Amino acid sequence: MNQDFFEFVSIQLTKGNKMALYVQLYDALRELILNGKLSYGYLLPPVRKFATFLGVNPGTVVSAYKLLEQNGYIFSRSGSGSYVAEITESLEEEAAPLPEAEMPPLYEKPSADCIDFATVMPPPDLLPIDDFKHILIEVLDRDQGNAFTYQDSQGFYPLRQAISQYLKQHGIKAQAENVQIISGAQQGIDIVAKALLNFGDYVFTENPTYPGAIAAFRSRGAKIVDIDMECDGLDIADLENKIRSFRPKLIYVMANLQNPTGYSYSVAKRNRLLGLARRYGALVLEDDYISELDFSATALAPLKALDREQRVIYLKSFSKIFMPGLRLAFLLMPPHLVARTLAVKHNSDISTSGLTQRAFDLYLRKGIWQNHIAALRRIYLERYQTTLATLEQFMPVEVVINRPLGGMTCWLELPDGISGRKIAAKALQQGVLITPGDAFFPRHAPDRFLRLSFAVVCAEQIIQGVQKVAGIIQEAMRIR
Ligand SMILES: Cc1ncc(COP(=O)(O)O)c(C=O)c1O
């Protein structure tokens, strides 16, 4: 160990703090490593000596070292001690805001005839334009100039009422007073982040997850801790272990048809998640972006339906199942957080467009919404079945096809040594656009996944495109 450690390092641990002592020590050492004060190869003090110096139990130092090692900040050599590892990238939760330029790139469609497996929204020809045109005319005749005045920042009250009715049909008890209308789910995530998070707060996300959420949390300086996804929801052992250590303020999840994996949580995992959130005082942000397209016979209601304690903030977007350009979504807030989110919404954009809200209200009330969803389900069920059947038929058996219960995407795990980025680049040269999976991981992005969207492709394109991608993977396997 370098002799001067105890002279130049000042570490203050506070007993009785909500954060466990070993997490405080972990944070302090991590900071010293990241800012270069403890550089690669530095030998950390022996456990007992360090514990005596800090006036804590040796177990505290052992646990902090263990966590640092798990997250790649240090490594140990048996018999010789713990050393600072080589840090080549940000290893774990980010406390610094990310510049906008680091947002994941948007994949542009190179030509009109390319097969687009990247876009995740209904194509223009599936949008109910005629119905909506008539609704707009009715609203304008009815409300005249009122449709264009400033609106209530919480949202047009009749729409909030219509939404609470809609939620009841989905097993969620809601009152219009707790509904906050927002301009898209992305704004919802941002508003929740602004309302709840302070710099340095911990947020848990699924791993992988929706990159727009990572960006919003990071822009608040939150530290992101990722929890691995399994095919029936979060890895609960990992969650239990980390929630005890980090005490996150927020856990961001997609319980139904998770983006990007398509996985849905089992009932048992829904209950375990809520139980752990309750025990450790965390709020859960449930992003329900597509549950209407669950095609299974046993489709589950959103997680919010199980929430007896107002621990879940429910976020619902209409972008994927209606019109993304309408920029319409809502939050169902626990009552004690309504005023705080309302203030943030007001400070962000005063209110969501009144014309849009009034039109959508009428659309819901007239029941046209149900017809639209039924039509969308018919179309997407067919695309979903074609995609899965085609993948099974053409993909090499070494490719793991995760079969979602519905939605618009399918998550593929490539065989060892095959790069998702390279396959996507080759596919693009052959006129197929597909999303490499690494963009969905908050850190340590493994380059062995692809997300295939069937949102804007017809059956013929699905068959052609899957054959091309399968051929590229086969060729890559042959020469690897
Ligand atoms: C999981 C998830 N949440 C939120 C959003 C943002 O949706 P919106 O268009 O409502 O802002 C997206 C968009 O892709 C998404 O995939």
Coordinates of C-alpha atoms and ligand atoms in Angstrom, one line a residue:
M1 CA 0.0 0.0 0.0
N2 CA 1.2 3.5 -0.7
Q3 CA 2.1 5.0 2.6
D4 CA 0.5 8.3 2.2
F5 CA -3.1 7.0 1.7
F6 CA -4.3 8.1 5.1
E7 CA -2.7 11.5 4.8
F8 CA -4.1 12.6 1.4
V9 CA -7.5 10.9 1.5
S10 CA -10.2 12.3 3.6
I11 CA -13.3 10.1 3.9
Q12 CA -16.2 11.1 6.2
L13 CA -18.7 8.4 7.0
T14 CA -21.9 9.4 8.8
K15 CA -23.4 6.8 11.1
G16 CA -27.2 6.8 11.2
N17 CA -27.4 8.1 7.7
K18 CA -30.1 6.5 5.5
M19 CA -27.2 5.2 3.2
A20 CA -25.4 2.2 4.6
L21 CA -21.8 2.9 5.8
Y22 CA -20.3 0.6 3.2
V23 CA -22.2 2.3 0.4
Q24 CA -20.9 5.7 1.7
L25 CA -17.4 4.2 1.6
Y26 CA -18.0 2.7 -1.8
D27 CA -19.2 6.1 -3.1
A28 CA -16.1 7.9 -1.6
L29 CA -13.6 5.5 -3.0
R30 CA -15.3 5.4 -6.4
E31 CA -15.1 9.2 -6.5
L32 CA -11.4 9.1 -5.7
I33 CA -10.9 6.5 -8.5
L34 CA -12.9 8.3 -11.1
N35 CA -11.3 11.7 -10.5
G36 CA -7.9 10.0 -10.8
K37 CA -6.7 10.6 -7.1
L38 CA -6.4 6.8 -6.9
S39 CA -5.0 5.7 -10.2
Y40 CA -4.6 2.3 -12.0
G41 CA -2.6 -0.2 -9.9
Y42 CA -2.9 1.8 -6.6
L43 CA -2.9 -0.7 -3.7
L44 CA -5.8 0.1 -1.3
P45 CA -5.2 -0.2 2.5
P46 CA -5.7 -3.6 4.1
V47 CA -9.2 -4.1 5.5
R48 CA -8.4 -4.1 9.2
K49 CA -6.1 -1.0 9.1
F50 CA -8.7 0.9 7.0
A51 CA -11.5 -0.1 9.3
T52 CA -9.5 1.1 12.4
F53 CA -8.7 4.3 10.6
L54 CA -12.4 4.9 9.8
G55 CA -13.7 3.7 13.2
V56 CA -15.9 1.1 11.5
N57 CA -16.4 -2.7 11.5
P58 CA -14.0 -4.5 9.1
G59 CA -17.2 -5.9 7.4
T60 CA -18.0 -2.4 6.2
V61 CA -14.7 -2.2 4.3
V62 CA -15.0 -5.7 3.0
S63 CA -18.5 -4.9 1.6
A64 CA -17.3 -1.7 0.0
Y65 CA -14.4 -3.5 -1.6
K66 CA -16.7 -6.2 -2.8
L67 CA -19.1 -3.7 -4.5
L68 CA -16.2 -1.9 -6.1
E69 CA -14.9 -5.1 -7.5
Q70 CA -18.3 -6.2 -8.7
N71 CA -18.5 -2.9 -10.6
G72 CA -15.0 -3.1 -12.0
Y73 CA -13.3 -0.3 -10.1
I74 CA -10.9 -2.5 -8.3
F75 CA -9.5 -6.0 -8.6
S76 CA -7.9 -8.2 -6.0
R77 CA -4.9 -10.5 -6.0
S78 CA -5.1 -13.3 -3.5
G79 CA -2.6 -12.7 -0.7
S80 CA -1.5 -9.3 -1.9
G81 CA -4.6 -7.0 -1.6
S82 CA -7.0 -4.9 -3.6
Y83 CA -5.8 -2.6 -6.4
V84 CA -7.5 0.1 -8.5
A85 CA -8.4 -1.2 -11.9
E86 CA -7.8 0.4 -15.2
I87 CA -10.8 2.7 -15.9
T88 CA -11.3 3.1 -19.6
E89 CA -15.0 4.2 -19.5
S90 CA -17.6 5.2 -17.1
L91 CA -18.3 1.9 -15.4
E92 CA -21.5 2.4 -13.5
E93 CA -24.0 5.0 -12.6
E94 CA -23.4 8.4 -14.1
A95 CA -23.6 11.5 -11.9
A96 CA -22.7 13.9 -14.7
P97 CA -25.2 15.1 -17.1
L98 CA -24.8 13.7 -20.6
P99 CA -24.4 16.1 -23.4
E100 CA -27.2 15.9 -26.0
A101 CA -24.7 14.6 -28.6
E102 CA -24.5 11.3 -26.7
M103 CA -28.1 10.5 -27.2
P104 CA -28.4 7.3 -29.2
P105 CA -28.4 8.1 -33.0
L106 CA -31.6 8.1 -34.9
Y107 CA -31.4 5.7 -37.8
E108 CA -32.5 7.4 -40.9
K109 CA -34.2 5.5 -43.6
P110 CA -31.8 5.6 -46.5
S111 CA -34.2 5.0 -49.3
A112 CA -38.0 4.5 -49.7
D113 CA -37.6 0.8 -50.8
C114 CA -35.4 -0.2 -47.8
I115 CA -36.9 -2.7 -45.4
D116 CA -37.3 -0.9 -42.1
F117 CA -37.0 -3.1 -39.0
A118 CA -35.9 -0.1 -36.9
T119 CA -39.0 2.2 -36.7
V120 CA -41.3 1.5 -33.8
M121 CA -44.6 3.3 -34.5
P122 CA -47.6 2.7 -36.6
P123 CA -47.0 3.8 -40.2
P124 CA -49.0 6.8 -41.6
D125 CA -51.4 4.6 -43.5
L126 CA -52.5 2.9 -40.3
L127 CA -53.5 6.2 -38.6
P128 CA -57.2 6.8 -38.4
I129 CA -57.1 10.1 -40.3
D130 CA -60.7 10.3 -41.5
D131 CA -62.2 9.6 -38.0
F132 CA -59.9 12.2 -36.5
K133 CA -60.7 14.8 -39.1
H134 CA -64.4 14.5 -38.2
I135 CA -63.6 14.7 -34.5
L136 CA -61.5 17.8 -35.1
I137 CA -64.2 19.5 -37.0
E138 CA -66.7 18.7 -34.2
V139 CA -64.4 20.1 -31.6
L140 CA -63.9 23.3 -33.5
D141 CA -67.6 23.7 -34.1
R142 CA -68.3 23.0 -30.4
D143 CA -65.5 24.9 -28.6
Q144 CA -64.5 27.6 -31.1
G145 CA -61.7 29.8 -29.9
N146 CA -61.6 28.1 -26.5
A147 CA -59.7 25.2 -28.1
F148 CA -56.8 27.6 -28.6
T149 CA -56.6 29.4 -25.3
Y150 CA -54.2 28.4 -22.5
Q151 CA -55.4 25.2 -20.9
D152 CA -55.3 23.9 -17.4
S153 CA -51.7 22.8 -16.8
Q154 CA -52.9 19.5 -15.4
G155 CA -54.9 18.9 -18.5
F156 CA -58.4 19.4 -20.0
Y157 CA -60.7 18.1 -17.2
P158 CA -63.1 16.1 -19.3
L159 CA -60.2 14.3 -20.9
R160 CA -58.8 13.5 -17.4
Q161 CA -62.2 12.1 -16.6
A162 CA -62.4 10.1 -19.8
I163 CA -58.9 8.7 -19.0
S164 CA -59.9 7.6 -15.5
Q165 CA -62.8 5.7 -17.1
Y166 CA -60.4 4.2 -19.6
L167 CA -58.1 3.1 -16.7
K168 CA -61.0 1.5 -14.8
Q169 CA -61.5 -0.8 -17.8
H170 CA -57.8 -1.8 -17.5
G171 CA -58.1 -2.7 -13.8
I172 CA -56.7 0.6 -12.4
K173 CA -58.6 2.8 -10.0
A174 CA -58.0 6.4 -10.9
Q175 CA -59.5 9.8 -10.3
A176 CA -59.3 12.7 -12.7
E177 CA -57.7 14.7 -10.0
N178 CA -54.6 12.5 -10.1
V179 CA -54.2 12.4 -13.8
Q180 CA -51.6 14.8 -15.4
I181 CA -51.8 15.2 -19.1
I182 CA -48.4 15.5 -20.8
S183 CA -46.9 16.0 -24.3
G184 CA -45.6 12.5 -24.8
A185 CA -44.2 9.8 -22.5
Q186 CA -40.7 11.2 -22.9
Q187 CA -41.8 14.5 -21.3
G188 CA -43.5 12.4 -18.6
I189 CA -40.2 10.7 -17.7
D190 CA -38.4 14.1 -17.7
I191 CA -41.1 15.6 -15.5
V192 CA -40.9 12.8 -13.0
A193 CA -37.1 13.1 -13.0
K194 CA -37.3 16.8 -12.4
A195 CA -40.0 16.5 -9.7
L196 CA -38.3 13.7 -7.7
L197 CA -34.6 13.5 -8.3
N198 CA -31.7 15.5 -6.9
F199 CA -28.2 15.4 -8.2
G200 CA -26.6 12.1 -7.1
D201 CA -29.8 10.3 -6.3
Y202 CA -29.9 6.6 -7.3
V203 CA -32.3 5.4 -10.0
F204 CA -32.7 1.7 -10.9
T205 CA -33.4 0.7 -14.5
E206 CA -33.9 -2.5 -16.2
N207 CA -30.9 -3.8 -18.2
P208 CA -31.4 -3.3 -21.1
T209 CA -33.9 -0.4 -21.1
Y210 CA -35.3 2.5 -23.1
P211 CA -32.4 4.9 -23.8
G212 CA -34.7 8.0 -23.7
A213 CA -35.3 7.3 -20.0
I214 CA -31.6 6.9 -19.3
A215 CA -30.9 10.2 -20.9
A216 CA -33.7 11.9 -18.9
F217 CA -32.4 10.5 -15.5
R218 CA -28.8 11.4 -16.4
S219 CA -29.7 14.9 -17.3
R220 CA -30.8 15.3 -13.6
G221 CA -27.4 14.0 -12.5
A222 CA -28.9 10.8 -11.2
K223 CA -26.8 7.8 -10.7
I224 CA -28.1 4.9 -12.7
V225 CA -27.9 1.3 -11.4
D226 CA -29.0 -1.3 -13.8
I227 CA -30.7 -4.6 -12.9
D228 CA -30.6 -7.5 -15.3
M229 CA -33.8 -8.4 -17.1
E230 CA -34.9 -12.1 -17.2
C231 CA -37.6 -13.4 -19.4
D232 CA -40.2 -13.0 -16.6
G233 CA -39.1 -9.6 -15.3
L234 CA -36.2 -8.2 -13.2
D235 CA -33.6 -10.4 -11.6
I236 CA -35.1 -10.2 -8.2
A237 CA -32.0 -11.4 -6.3
D238 CA -30.0 -8.7 -8.0
L239 CA -32.7 -6.1 -7.2
E240 CA -32.8 -7.2 -3.6
N241 CA -29.1 -7.0 -3.2
K242 CA -28.8 -3.6 -4.8
I243 CA -31.9 -2.0 -3.3
R244 CA -30.5 -2.7 0.1
S245 CA -27.3 -1.0 -0.7
F246 CA -28.3 2.0 -2.8
R247 CA -31.8 2.9 -1.6
P248 CA -32.9 4.3 -5.0
K249 CA -35.6 7.0 -5.1
L250 CA -37.0 5.5 -8.3
I251 CA -37.2 2.2 -10.1
Y252 CA -38.1 2.6 -13.8
V253 CA -39.8 -0.4 -15.3
M254 CA -41.9 -1.6 -18.3
A255 CA -43.8 -4.5 -16.8
N256 CA -45.6 -5.4 -20.0
L257 CA -43.7 -6.0 -23.3
Q258 CA -40.6 -4.4 -22.1
N259 CA -38.6 -2.3 -24.6
P260 CA -36.3 -3.7 -26.0
T261 CA -36.6 -7.3 -24.9
G262 CA -40.4 -7.7 -25.2
Y263 CA -40.4 -9.6 -21.9
S264 CA -43.4 -9.3 -19.5
Y265 CA -43.2 -9.6 -15.8
S266 CA -44.8 -12.7 -14.1
V267 CA -47.3 -12.0 -11.4
A268 CA -44.9 -13.2 -8.7
K269 CA -42.2 -10.7 -9.9
R270 CA -44.7 -7.9 -10.0
N271 CA -45.5 -8.6 -6.4
R272 CA -41.9 -9.0 -5.4
L273 CA -41.0 -5.7 -7.0
L274 CA -43.8 -3.9 -5.2
G275 CA -42.9 -5.5 -1.9
L276 CA -39.2 -4.5 -2.2
A277 CA -40.2 -0.9 -3.3
R278 CA -42.4 -0.7 -0.2
R279 CA -39.8 -2.1 2.2
Y280 CA -37.0 0.2 1.0
G281 CA -39.1 3.3 0.3
A282 CA -38.7 3.5 -3.4
L283 CA -41.2 4.8 -6.0
V284 CA -41.8 2.8 -9.2
L285 CA -42.2 4.5 -12.5
E286 CA -44.1 2.2 -14.8
D287 CA -43.8 3.1 -18.5
D288 CA -46.8 1.5 -20.3
Y289 CA -46.1 2.2 -23.9
I290 CA -47.7 -0.7 -25.7
S291 CA -49.7 -3.1 -23.4
E292 CA -52.8 -3.0 -25.7
L293 CA -50.8 -5.1 -28.1
D294 CA -50.4 -8.1 -25.8
F295 CA -51.7 -11.0 -27.9
S296 CA -51.5 -13.7 -25.2
A297 CA -54.6 -15.3 -23.7
T298 CA -53.4 -14.4 -20.3
A299 CA -52.5 -10.7 -20.8
L300 CA -51.9 -9.0 -17.5
A301 CA -53.1 -5.6 -16.4
P302 CA -50.4 -3.0 -15.9
L303 CA -48.4 -3.2 -12.6
K304 CA -50.3 -0.2 -11.4
A305 CA -53.4 -2.4 -11.0
L306 CA -51.6 -4.2 -8.2
D307 CA -50.5 -1.0 -6.4
R308 CA -52.4 -0.7 -3.2
E309 CA -50.1 1.9 -1.6
Q310 CA -49.6 4.6 -4.2
R311 CA -46.1 3.5 -4.8
V312 CA -46.4 3.3 -8.6
I313 CA -46.4 6.3 -10.9
Y314 CA -48.1 5.1 -14.1
L315 CA -47.0 6.6 -17.4
K316 CA -49.1 5.9 -20.5
S317 CA -48.2 7.0 -24.0
F318 CA -50.5 7.0 -27.0
S319 CA -47.6 7.3 -29.4
K320 CA -47.2 3.6 -30.3
I321 CA -50.9 2.8 -30.4
F322 CA -52.3 5.9 -31.8
M323 CA -50.4 8.9 -33.3
P324 CA -46.8 9.7 -32.2
G325 CA -47.1 13.1 -33.7
L326 CA -50.0 14.1 -31.5
R327 CA -47.6 14.2 -28.5
L328 CA -50.2 13.0 -26.1
A329 CA -49.7 10.9 -22.9
F330 CA -50.6 11.0 -19.3
L331 CA -49.2 10.3 -15.8
L332 CA -51.3 8.8 -13.1
M333 CA -49.7 10.2 -10.0
P334 CA -49.9 9.2 -6.3
P335 CA -52.0 12.0 -4.8
H336 CA -49.2 13.4 -2.7
L337 CA -47.1 14.0 -5.8
V338 CA -49.7 15.7 -8.0
A339 CA -48.9 19.3 -7.0
R340 CA -45.2 18.8 -7.5
T341 CA -45.5 17.3 -11.0
L342 CA -48.0 19.9 -11.9
A343 CA -45.6 22.6 -11.0
V344 CA -42.9 21.0 -13.1
K345 CA -45.2 20.5 -16.1
H346 CA -46.2 24.2 -15.8
N347 CA -42.6 25.3 -15.8
S348 CA -41.8 23.1 -18.8
D349 CA -44.5 24.0 -21.3
I350 CA -47.5 25.5 -19.5
S351 CA -49.8 22.9 -20.9
T352 CA -50.3 20.3 -23.6
S353 CA -52.1 21.5 -26.7
G354 CA -55.8 22.2 -25.9
L355 CA -57.0 21.3 -29.4
T356 CA -55.3 17.9 -29.2
Q357 CA -56.7 17.2 -25.7
R358 CA -60.2 18.1 -26.7
A359 CA -60.1 16.0 -29.8
F360 CA -58.7 13.0 -28.1
D361 CA -61.3 13.4 -25.3
L362 CA -64.1 13.1 -27.9
Y363 CA -62.3 10.3 -29.6
L364 CA -62.2 8.3 -26.3
R365 CA -65.8 9.2 -25.3
K366 CA -67.3 8.2 -28.7
G367 CA -65.8 4.7 -28.4
I368 CA -63.9 5.2 -31.7
W369 CA -60.8 4.4 -29.8
Q370 CA -61.9 0.8 -29.2
N371 CA -62.4 0.3 -33.0
H372 CA -59.0 1.7 -33.7
I373 CA -57.3 -0.6 -31.1
A374 CA -59.2 -3.6 -32.4
A375 CA -58.0 -2.8 -36.0
L376 CA -54.5 -2.2 -34.9
R377 CA -54.5 -5.5 -33.0
R378 CA -55.6 -7.4 -36.0
I379 CA -52.9 -6.0 -38.2
Y380 CA -50.1 -6.4 -35.6
L381 CA -51.1 -9.9 -34.7
E382 CA -50.6 -10.9 -38.3
R383 CA -47.2 -9.2 -38.5
Y384 CA -46.2 -10.6 -35.1
Q385 CA -47.1 -14.2 -36.2
T386 CA -45.3 -13.7 -39.6
T387 CA -42.2 -12.3 -37.9
L388 CA -41.9 -15.2 -35.4
A389 CA -42.6 -17.9 -38.0
T390 CA -40.1 -16.4 -40.4
L391 CA -37.5 -16.0 -37.8
E392 CA -37.9 -19.6 -36.7
Q393 CA -37.7 -20.7 -40.3
F394 CA -34.7 -18.8 -41.4
M395 CA -32.5 -17.8 -38.5
P396 CA -29.6 -20.1 -37.6
V397 CA -30.5 -22.2 -34.6
E398 CA -27.7 -20.5 -32.6
V399 CA -29.6 -17.2 -32.7
V400 CA -31.8 -16.9 -29.6
I401 CA -35.2 -15.6 -30.6
N402 CA -36.9 -14.1 -27.6
R403 CA -40.6 -14.6 -28.2
P404 CA -42.5 -11.6 -26.9
L405 CA -46.2 -11.9 -26.0
G406 CA -47.0 -9.2 -28.5
G407 CA -45.9 -5.6 -29.2
M408 CA -44.0 -4.4 -32.3
T409 CA -40.5 -5.8 -31.7
C410 CA -38.5 -8.9 -31.3
W411 CA -35.2 -9.2 -29.4
L412 CA -32.5 -11.4 -30.9
E413 CA -29.4 -12.7 -29.2
L414 CA -26.6 -13.4 -31.6
P415 CA -24.1 -16.3 -31.3
D416 CA -20.8 -15.8 -29.6
G417 CA -18.4 -13.6 -31.5
I418 CA -21.0 -12.1 -33.8
S419 CA -21.4 -8.3 -33.5
G420 CA -24.8 -6.7 -33.6
R421 CA -23.4 -3.5 -34.9
K422 CA -21.6 -5.2 -37.8
I423 CA -24.7 -7.3 -38.7
A424 CA -26.7 -4.0 -38.7
A425 CA -24.1 -2.3 -40.9
K426 CA -24.0 -5.1 -43.4
A427 CA -27.8 -5.3 -43.4
L428 CA -28.0 -1.6 -44.2
Q429 CA -25.8 -2.2 -47.3
Q430 CA -28.4 -4.7 -48.4
G431 CA -31.3 -2.3 -47.8
V432 CA -32.4 -3.6 -44.4
L433 CA -32.5 -1.3 -41.4
I434 CA -32.3 -3.0 -38.1
T435 CA -31.3 -1.7 -34.6
P436 CA -28.2 -3.0 -32.9
G437 CA -29.0 -3.8 -29.3
D438 CA -26.1 -2.1 -27.5
A439 CA -27.8 1.3 -27.4
F440 CA -30.3 -0.1 -24.9
F441 CA -27.8 -0.8 -22.2
P442 CA -27.0 1.9 -19.6
R443 CA -23.4 0.7 -19.4
H444 CA -21.2 -2.2 -20.5
A445 CA -23.2 -2.4 -23.7
P446 CA -22.7 -6.0 -25.1
D447 CA -22.6 -6.0 -28.9
R448 CA -24.5 -9.2 -29.4
F449 CA -28.2 -8.2 -29.7
L450 CA -30.5 -6.9 -32.4
R451 CA -34.0 -5.4 -32.0
L452 CA -36.2 -6.2 -35.0
S453 CA -39.3 -4.1 -35.3
F454 CA -42.2 -5.2 -37.4
A455 CA -44.1 -1.9 -36.9
V456 CA -43.9 -0.6 -40.5
V457 CA -43.3 -3.7 -42.6
C458 CA -45.8 -5.9 -44.5
A459 CA -45.6 -9.7 -44.5
E460 CA -43.7 -9.8 -47.8
Q461 CA -41.0 -7.3 -46.5
I462 CA -40.8 -9.3 -43.2
I463 CA -40.0 -12.5 -45.1
Q464 CA -37.5 -10.8 -47.4
G465 CA -35.8 -8.8 -44.7
V466 CA -35.5 -11.7 -42.2
Q467 CA -34.0 -13.9 -44.9
K468 CA -31.4 -11.2 -45.7
V469 CA -30.5 -10.7 -42.0
A470 CA -30.3 -14.5 -41.5
G471 CA -28.0 -14.8 -44.5
I472 CA -25.7 -12.1 -43.1
I473 CA -25.5 -13.8 -39.7
Q474 CA -24.8 -17.1 -41.3
E475 CA -22.0 -15.7 -43.3
A476 CA -20.6 -13.9 -40.2
M477 CA -20.7 -17.3 -38.4
R478 CA -18.9 -19.0 -41.2
I479 CA -16.0 -16.6 -41.2
R480 CA -15.7 -15.9 -37.5
Ligands
LIG1 C1 -40.6 2.6 -23.7 C2 -40.8 4.0 -24.3 N1 -41.2 5.0 -23.4 C3 -41.4 6.2 -23.9 C4 -41.2 6.5 -25.2 C5 -41.5 7.9 -25.7 O1 -42.8 8.0 -26.2 P1 -43.5 9.3 -26.6 O2 -43.6 9.4 -28.1 O3 -44.9 9.2 -26.0 O4 -42.7 10.5 -26.0 C6 -40.8 5.6 -26.1 C7 -40.5 5.9 -27.5 O5 -39.9 5.1 -28.2 C8 -40.6 4.2 -25.6 O6 -40.2 3.3 -26.4

